[in-house]
């Protein structure tokens, strides 16, 4: 932990809410264990993110996607959108990433798959995005007795509350440790 000039510790908002390093007070991780998920529960994730031209260009080039709709302003001016589109795979990554702190931080084994990925509205530079999650189903793992599968439905909205992305994701989750 860093200290300020006055010698007082600097505590980030996340530490104030959950304790240091993503661990809840009492030693548990910030994410939920398999047993703590309730089918039908919704999360409207606190974090929002305004996406930028730099985000879009850097992500597109790092992933070797030379699509001019993402990186060429002149080309994009002559399309039906009249401007560059934000890379949809980055939108998907931001949407799922925003869900991690409330749902799976430190309690997931890994993602097993994503289905029904949709982008019903375009995302543009300067849009502010917010993620939402609903628990669709859960079941104990048949092959791993200390694990369970949780199906998440994620959707992302822009500053106008338009849905710009959605998907279903299945995560393999840790069960609560035995006391």
PDB file of C-alpha atoms in Angstrom:
ATOM      1  CA  UNK A   1       0.000   0.000   0.000  1.00  0.00           C
ATOM      2  CA  UNK A   2       1.297   3.454  -0.903  1.00  0.00           C
ATOM      3  CA  UNK A   3       1.281   6.386   1.455  1.00  0.00           C
ATOM      4  CA  UNK A   4       0.376   9.997   0.788  1.00  0.00           C
ATOM      5  CA  UNK A   5       2.691  12.884   1.675  1.00  0.00           C
ATOM      6  CA  UNK A   6       0.960  13.129   5.055  1.00  0.00           C
ATOM      7  CA  UNK A   7       1.904   9.507   5.763  1.00  0.00           C
ATOM      8  CA  UNK A   8      -1.696   8.251   5.554  1.00  0.00           C
ATOM      9  CA  UNK A   9      -2.221   5.148   3.396  1.00  0.00           C
ATOM     10  CA  UNK A  10      -3.770   5.670  -0.037  1.00  0.00           C
ATOM     11  CA  UNK A  11      -6.790   3.382  -0.363  1.00  0.00           C
ATOM     12  CA  UNK A  12      -8.417   2.904  -3.739  1.00  0.00           C
ATOM     13  CA  UNK A  13     -12.225   2.730  -3.969  1.00  0.00           C
ATOM     14  CA  UNK A  14     -12.088  -1.011  -4.601  1.00  0.00           C
ATOM     15  CA  UNK A  15     -10.015  -1.506  -1.462  1.00  0.00           C
ATOM     16  CA  UNK A  16     -12.480   0.545   0.528  1.00  0.00           C
ATOM     17  CA  UNK A  17     -15.331  -1.678  -0.647  1.00  0.00           C
ATOM     18  CA  UNK A  18     -13.685  -5.070  -0.709  1.00  0.00           C
ATOM     19  CA  UNK A  19     -10.374  -4.909   1.124  1.00  0.00           C
ATOM     20  CA  UNK A  20      -6.917  -5.116  -0.428  1.00  0.00           C
ATOM     21  CA  UNK A  21      -6.124  -7.057  -3.608  1.00  0.00           C
ATOM     22  CA  UNK A  22      -9.753  -7.866  -4.451  1.00  0.00           C
ATOM     23  CA  UNK A  23     -10.239  -9.919  -1.280  1.00  0.00           C
ATOM     24  CA  UNK A  24     -13.454  -9.371   0.670  1.00  0.00           C
ATOM     25  CA  UNK A  25     -13.191  -8.670   4.331  1.00  0.00           C
ATOM     26  CA  UNK A  26     -13.097 -12.080   5.964  1.00  0.00           C
ATOM     27  CA  UNK A  27     -10.672 -13.504   3.390  1.00  0.00           C
ATOM     28  CA  UNK A  28     -13.074 -14.320   0.538  1.00  0.00           C
ATOM     29  CA  UNK A  29     -12.470 -13.146  -3.028  1.00  0.00           C
ATOM     30  CA  UNK A  30     -14.562 -10.332  -4.529  1.00  0.00           C
ATOM     31  CA  UNK A  31     -16.193 -12.716  -7.019  1.00  0.00           C
ATOM     32  CA  UNK A  32     -19.006 -15.071  -6.092  1.00  0.00           C
ATOM     33  CA  UNK A  33     -18.583 -18.774  -5.488  1.00  0.00           C
ATOM     34  CA  UNK A  34     -20.834 -21.220  -7.346  1.00  0.00           C
ATOM     35  CA  UNK A  35     -23.272 -21.539  -4.430  1.00  0.00           C
ATOM     36  CA  UNK A  36     -23.679 -17.753  -4.177  1.00  0.00           C
ATOM     37  CA  UNK A  37     -25.120 -17.331  -7.683  1.00  0.00           C
ATOM     38  CA  UNK A  38     -28.925 -17.121  -7.893  1.00  0.00           C
ATOM     39  CA  UNK A  39     -30.716 -17.820 -11.167  1.00  0.00           C
ATOM     40  CA  UNK A  40     -32.482 -14.637 -12.288  1.00  0.00           C
ATOM     41  CA  UNK A  41     -30.238 -12.270 -10.333  1.00  0.00           C
ATOM     42  CA  UNK A  42     -29.181  -9.205 -12.311  1.00  0.00           C
ATOM     43  CA  UNK A  43     -26.069  -7.094 -11.946  1.00  0.00           C
ATOM     44  CA  UNK A  44     -25.889  -3.562 -13.324  1.00  0.00           C
ATOM     45  CA  UNK A  45     -22.147  -3.094 -13.116  1.00  0.00           C
ATOM     46  CA  UNK A  46     -20.947   0.148 -11.586  1.00  0.00           C
ATOM     47  CA  UNK A  47     -18.070   0.874 -13.943  1.00  0.00           C
ATOM     48  CA  UNK A  48     -18.637   2.652 -17.236  1.00  0.00           C
ATOM     49  CA  UNK A  49     -16.144   3.324 -20.002  1.00  0.00           C
ATOM     50  CA  UNK A  50     -15.932   5.976 -22.698  1.00  0.00           C
ATOM     51  CA  UNK A  51     -14.198   4.391 -25.681  1.00  0.00           C
ATOM     52  CA  UNK A  52     -11.667   6.373 -27.700  1.00  0.00           C
ATOM     53  CA  UNK A  53     -10.079   6.511 -31.121  1.00  0.00           C
ATOM     54  CA  UNK A  54      -6.797   5.347 -29.584  1.00  0.00           C
ATOM     55  CA  UNK A  55      -8.486   2.302 -27.992  1.00  0.00           C
ATOM     56  CA  UNK A  56      -9.990   1.318 -31.328  1.00  0.00           C
ATOM     57  CA  UNK A  57      -6.898   1.856 -33.468  1.00  0.00           C
ATOM     58  CA  UNK A  58      -4.517   0.178 -31.029  1.00  0.00           C
ATOM     59  CA  UNK A  59      -6.747  -2.863 -30.470  1.00  0.00           C
ATOM     60  CA  UNK A  60      -7.414  -3.283 -34.197  1.00  0.00           C
ATOM     61  CA  UNK A  61      -3.725  -3.109 -35.074  1.00  0.00           C
ATOM     62  CA  UNK A  62      -2.567  -5.287 -32.151  1.00  0.00           C
ATOM     63  CA  UNK A  63      -5.008  -7.991 -33.260  1.00  0.00           C
ATOM     64  CA  UNK A  64      -3.850  -7.625 -36.877  1.00  0.00           C
ATOM     65  CA  UNK A  65      -7.279  -6.454 -38.055  1.00  0.00           C
ATOM     66  CA  UNK A  66      -6.662  -3.981 -40.896  1.00  0.00           C
ATOM     67  CA  UNK A  67     -10.395  -3.413 -41.538  1.00  0.00           C
ATOM     68  CA  UNK A  68     -10.619   0.190 -42.784  1.00  0.00           C
ATOM     69  CA  UNK A  69     -13.991   0.582 -41.022  1.00  0.00           C
ATOM     70  CA  UNK A  70     -11.954   0.652 -37.798  1.00  0.00           C
ATOM     71  CA  UNK A  71      -8.756   2.475 -38.730  1.00  0.00           C
ATOM     72  CA  UNK A  72      -9.329   4.665 -41.817  1.00  0.00           C
ATOM     73  CA  UNK A  73     -11.314   7.871 -41.203  1.00  0.00           C
ATOM     74  CA  UNK A  74     -11.455   8.846 -44.885  1.00  0.00           C
ATOM     75  CA  UNK A  75     -12.706   5.405 -45.969  1.00  0.00           C
ATOM     76  CA  UNK A  76     -15.294   5.333 -43.167  1.00  0.00           C
ATOM     77  CA  UNK A  77     -16.704   8.772 -44.051  1.00  0.00           C
ATOM     78  CA  UNK A  78     -18.038   7.217 -47.245  1.00  0.00           C
ATOM     79  CA  UNK A  79     -19.876   4.319 -45.536  1.00  0.00           C
ATOM     80  CA  UNK A  80     -23.438   4.211 -44.244  1.00  0.00           C
ATOM     81  CA  UNK A  81     -22.113   5.091 -40.766  1.00  0.00           C
ATOM     82  CA  UNK A  82     -20.167   8.168 -41.888  1.00  0.00           C
ATOM     83  CA  UNK A  83     -17.429   7.445 -39.346  1.00  0.00           C
ATOM     84  CA  UNK A  84     -15.228   4.656 -38.003  1.00  0.00           C
ATOM     85  CA  UNK A  85     -16.828   1.787 -36.101  1.00  0.00           C
ATOM     86  CA  UNK A  86     -15.420   0.663 -32.767  1.00  0.00           C
ATOM     87  CA  UNK A  87     -14.010  -2.876 -33.040  1.00  0.00           C
ATOM     88  CA  UNK A  88     -16.737  -5.325 -31.979  1.00  0.00           C
ATOM     89  CA  UNK A  89     -14.325  -7.803 -30.413  1.00  0.00           C
ATOM     90  CA  UNK A  90     -13.022  -5.053 -28.148  1.00  0.00           C
ATOM     91  CA  UNK A  91     -16.624  -4.181 -27.263  1.00  0.00           C
ATOM     92  CA  UNK A  92     -17.178  -7.844 -26.324  1.00  0.00           C
ATOM     93  CA  UNK A  93     -14.012  -7.862 -24.198  1.00  0.00           C
ATOM     94  CA  UNK A  94     -14.975  -4.667 -22.367  1.00  0.00           C
ATOM     95  CA  UNK A  95     -18.492  -6.004 -21.694  1.00  0.00           C
ATOM     96  CA  UNK A  96     -17.248  -9.219 -20.126  1.00  0.00           C
ATOM     97  CA  UNK A  97     -14.372  -7.460 -18.371  1.00  0.00           C
ATOM     98  CA  UNK A  98     -16.768  -5.035 -16.674  1.00  0.00           C
ATOM     99  CA  UNK A  99     -18.645  -8.010 -15.195  1.00  0.00           C
ATOM    100  CA  UNK A 100     -15.628  -9.664 -13.568  1.00  0.00           C
ATOM    101  CA  UNK A 101     -15.398  -7.648 -10.360  1.00  0.00           C
ATOM    102  CA  UNK A 102     -19.005  -8.314  -9.350  1.00  0.00           C
ATOM    103  CA  UNK A 103     -19.189 -11.923 -10.470  1.00  0.00           C
ATOM    104  CA  UNK A 104     -16.007 -13.943 -10.998  1.00  0.00           C
ATOM    105  CA  UNK A 105     -12.920 -12.145  -9.631  1.00  0.00           C
ATOM    106  CA  UNK A 106     -10.787 -14.866  -8.039  1.00  0.00           C
ATOM    107  CA  UNK A 107     -13.584 -17.446  -8.015  1.00  0.00           C
ATOM    108  CA  UNK A 108     -13.576 -18.682 -11.613  1.00  0.00           C
ATOM    109  CA  UNK A 109     -11.627 -21.588 -13.031  1.00  0.00           C
ATOM    110  CA  UNK A 110     -12.188 -20.272 -16.558  1.00  0.00           C
ATOM    111  CA  UNK A 111     -14.595 -19.544 -19.388  1.00  0.00           C
ATOM    112  CA  UNK A 112     -15.971 -22.606 -21.163  1.00  0.00           C
ATOM    113  CA  UNK A 113     -17.635 -20.833 -24.045  1.00  0.00           C
ATOM    114  CA  UNK A 114     -19.607 -17.916 -25.426  1.00  0.00           C
ATOM    115  CA  UNK A 115     -22.687 -18.138 -27.610  1.00  0.00           C
ATOM    116  CA  UNK A 116     -25.304 -15.845 -29.114  1.00  0.00           C
ATOM    117  CA  UNK A 117     -22.837 -12.972 -29.543  1.00  0.00           C
ATOM    118  CA  UNK A 118     -24.695 -10.028 -31.097  1.00  0.00           C
ATOM    119  CA  UNK A 119     -23.962  -6.385 -31.886  1.00  0.00           C
ATOM    120  CA  UNK A 120     -27.387  -4.829 -32.618  1.00  0.00           C
ATOM    121  CA  UNK A 121     -26.168  -1.196 -32.744  1.00  0.00           C
ATOM    122  CA  UNK A 122     -22.770   0.234 -33.726  1.00  0.00           C
ATOM    123  CA  UNK A 123     -20.319   1.678 -31.197  1.00  0.00           C
ATOM    124  CA  UNK A 124     -18.433   4.862 -32.124  1.00  0.00           C
ATOM    125  CA  UNK A 125     -15.500   6.776 -30.646  1.00  0.00           C
ATOM    126  CA  UNK A 126     -16.766   8.771 -27.661  1.00  0.00           C
ATOM    127  CA  UNK A 127     -19.579   6.383 -26.722  1.00  0.00           C
ATOM    128  CA  UNK A 128     -19.842   5.569 -23.021  1.00  0.00           C
ATOM    129  CA  UNK A 129     -20.545   1.907 -22.343  1.00  0.00           C
ATOM    130  CA  UNK A 130     -22.101   0.178 -19.342  1.00  0.00           C
ATOM    131  CA  UNK A 131     -22.425  -3.589 -18.789  1.00  0.00           C
ATOM    132  CA  UNK A 132     -25.211  -5.668 -17.284  1.00  0.00           C
ATOM    133  CA  UNK A 133     -25.398  -9.359 -16.365  1.00  0.00           C
ATOM    134  CA  UNK A 134     -28.173 -11.831 -15.580  1.00  0.00           C
ATOM    135  CA  UNK A 135     -27.632 -15.326 -14.193  1.00  0.00           C
ATOM    136  CA  UNK A 136     -29.446 -17.687 -16.584  1.00  0.00           C
ATOM    137  CA  UNK A 137     -28.662 -21.113 -15.128  1.00  0.00           C
ATOM    138  CA  UNK A 138     -26.308 -23.036 -12.885  1.00  0.00           C
ATOM    139  CA  UNK A 139     -25.512 -26.669 -12.217  1.00  0.00           C
ATOM    140  CA  UNK A 140     -22.934 -28.661 -10.310  1.00  0.00           C
ATOM    141  CA  UNK A 141     -20.108 -30.102 -12.406  1.00  0.00           C
ATOM    142  CA  UNK A 142     -20.491 -33.828 -13.078  1.00  0.00           C
ATOM    143  CA  UNK A 143     -16.741 -34.397 -13.437  1.00  0.00           C
ATOM    144  CA  UNK A 144     -15.387 -31.938 -10.837  1.00  0.00           C
ATOM    145  CA  UNK A 145     -17.118 -32.151  -7.439  1.00  0.00           C
ATOM    146  CA  UNK A 146     -15.644 -28.846  -6.196  1.00  0.00           C
ATOM    147  CA  UNK A 147     -16.800 -26.863  -9.254  1.00  0.00           C
ATOM    148  CA  UNK A 148     -20.016 -25.678 -10.828  1.00  0.00           C
ATOM    149  CA  UNK A 149     -21.123 -24.215 -14.169  1.00  0.00           C
ATOM    150  CA  UNK A 150     -22.836 -20.838 -14.317  1.00  0.00           C
ATOM    151  CA  UNK A 151     -24.431 -19.411 -17.472  1.00  0.00           C
ATOM    152  CA  UNK A 152     -24.288 -15.620 -17.687  1.00  0.00           C
ATOM    153  CA  UNK A 153     -26.231 -13.386 -20.048  1.00  0.00           C
ATOM    154  CA  UNK A 154     -24.344 -10.138 -20.630  1.00  0.00           C
ATOM    155  CA  UNK A 155     -25.555  -7.030 -22.409  1.00  0.00           C
ATOM    156  CA  UNK A 156     -23.984  -3.646 -22.914  1.00  0.00           C
ATOM    157  CA  UNK A 157     -25.668  -0.283 -23.337  1.00  0.00           C
ATOM    158  CA  UNK A 158     -24.408   3.055 -24.577  1.00  0.00           C
ATOM    159  CA  UNK A 159     -25.092   6.513 -23.138  1.00  0.00           C
ATOM    160  CA  UNK A 160     -28.532   6.477 -24.814  1.00  0.00           C
ATOM    161  CA  UNK A 161     -29.452   3.140 -23.150  1.00  0.00           C
ATOM    162  CA  UNK A 162     -29.343   1.382 -26.528  1.00  0.00           C
ATOM    163  CA  UNK A 163     -28.137  -2.228 -26.406  1.00  0.00           C
ATOM    164  CA  UNK A 164     -24.922  -2.360 -28.440  1.00  0.00           C
ATOM    165  CA  UNK A 165     -23.725  -5.882 -27.564  1.00  0.00           C
ATOM    166  CA  UNK A 166     -24.920  -9.093 -25.923  1.00  0.00           C
ATOM    167  CA  UNK A 167     -23.788 -12.675 -25.394  1.00  0.00           C
ATOM    168  CA  UNK A 168     -24.180 -15.747 -23.239  1.00  0.00           C
ATOM    169  CA  UNK A 169     -21.132 -17.084 -21.435  1.00  0.00           C
ATOM    170  CA  UNK A 170     -20.579 -20.251 -19.431  1.00  0.00           C
ATOM    171  CA  UNK A 171     -18.053 -20.105 -16.616  1.00  0.00           C
ATOM    172  CA  UNK A 172     -16.603 -22.933 -14.562  1.00  0.00           C
ATOM    173  CA  UNK A 173     -16.719 -21.644 -10.986  1.00  0.00           C
ATOM    174  CA  UNK A 174     -15.094 -22.698  -7.722  1.00  0.00           C
ATOM    175  CA  UNK A 175     -17.406 -23.922  -4.980  1.00  0.00           C
ATOM    176  CA  UNK A 176     -17.046 -22.368  -1.532  1.00  0.00           C
ATOM    177  CA  UNK A 177     -14.033 -23.737   0.301  1.00  0.00           C
ATOM    178  CA  UNK A 178     -14.906 -26.126   3.124  1.00  0.00           C
ATOM    179  CA  UNK A 179     -14.444 -24.483   6.514  1.00  0.00           C
TER     180      UNK A 179
END
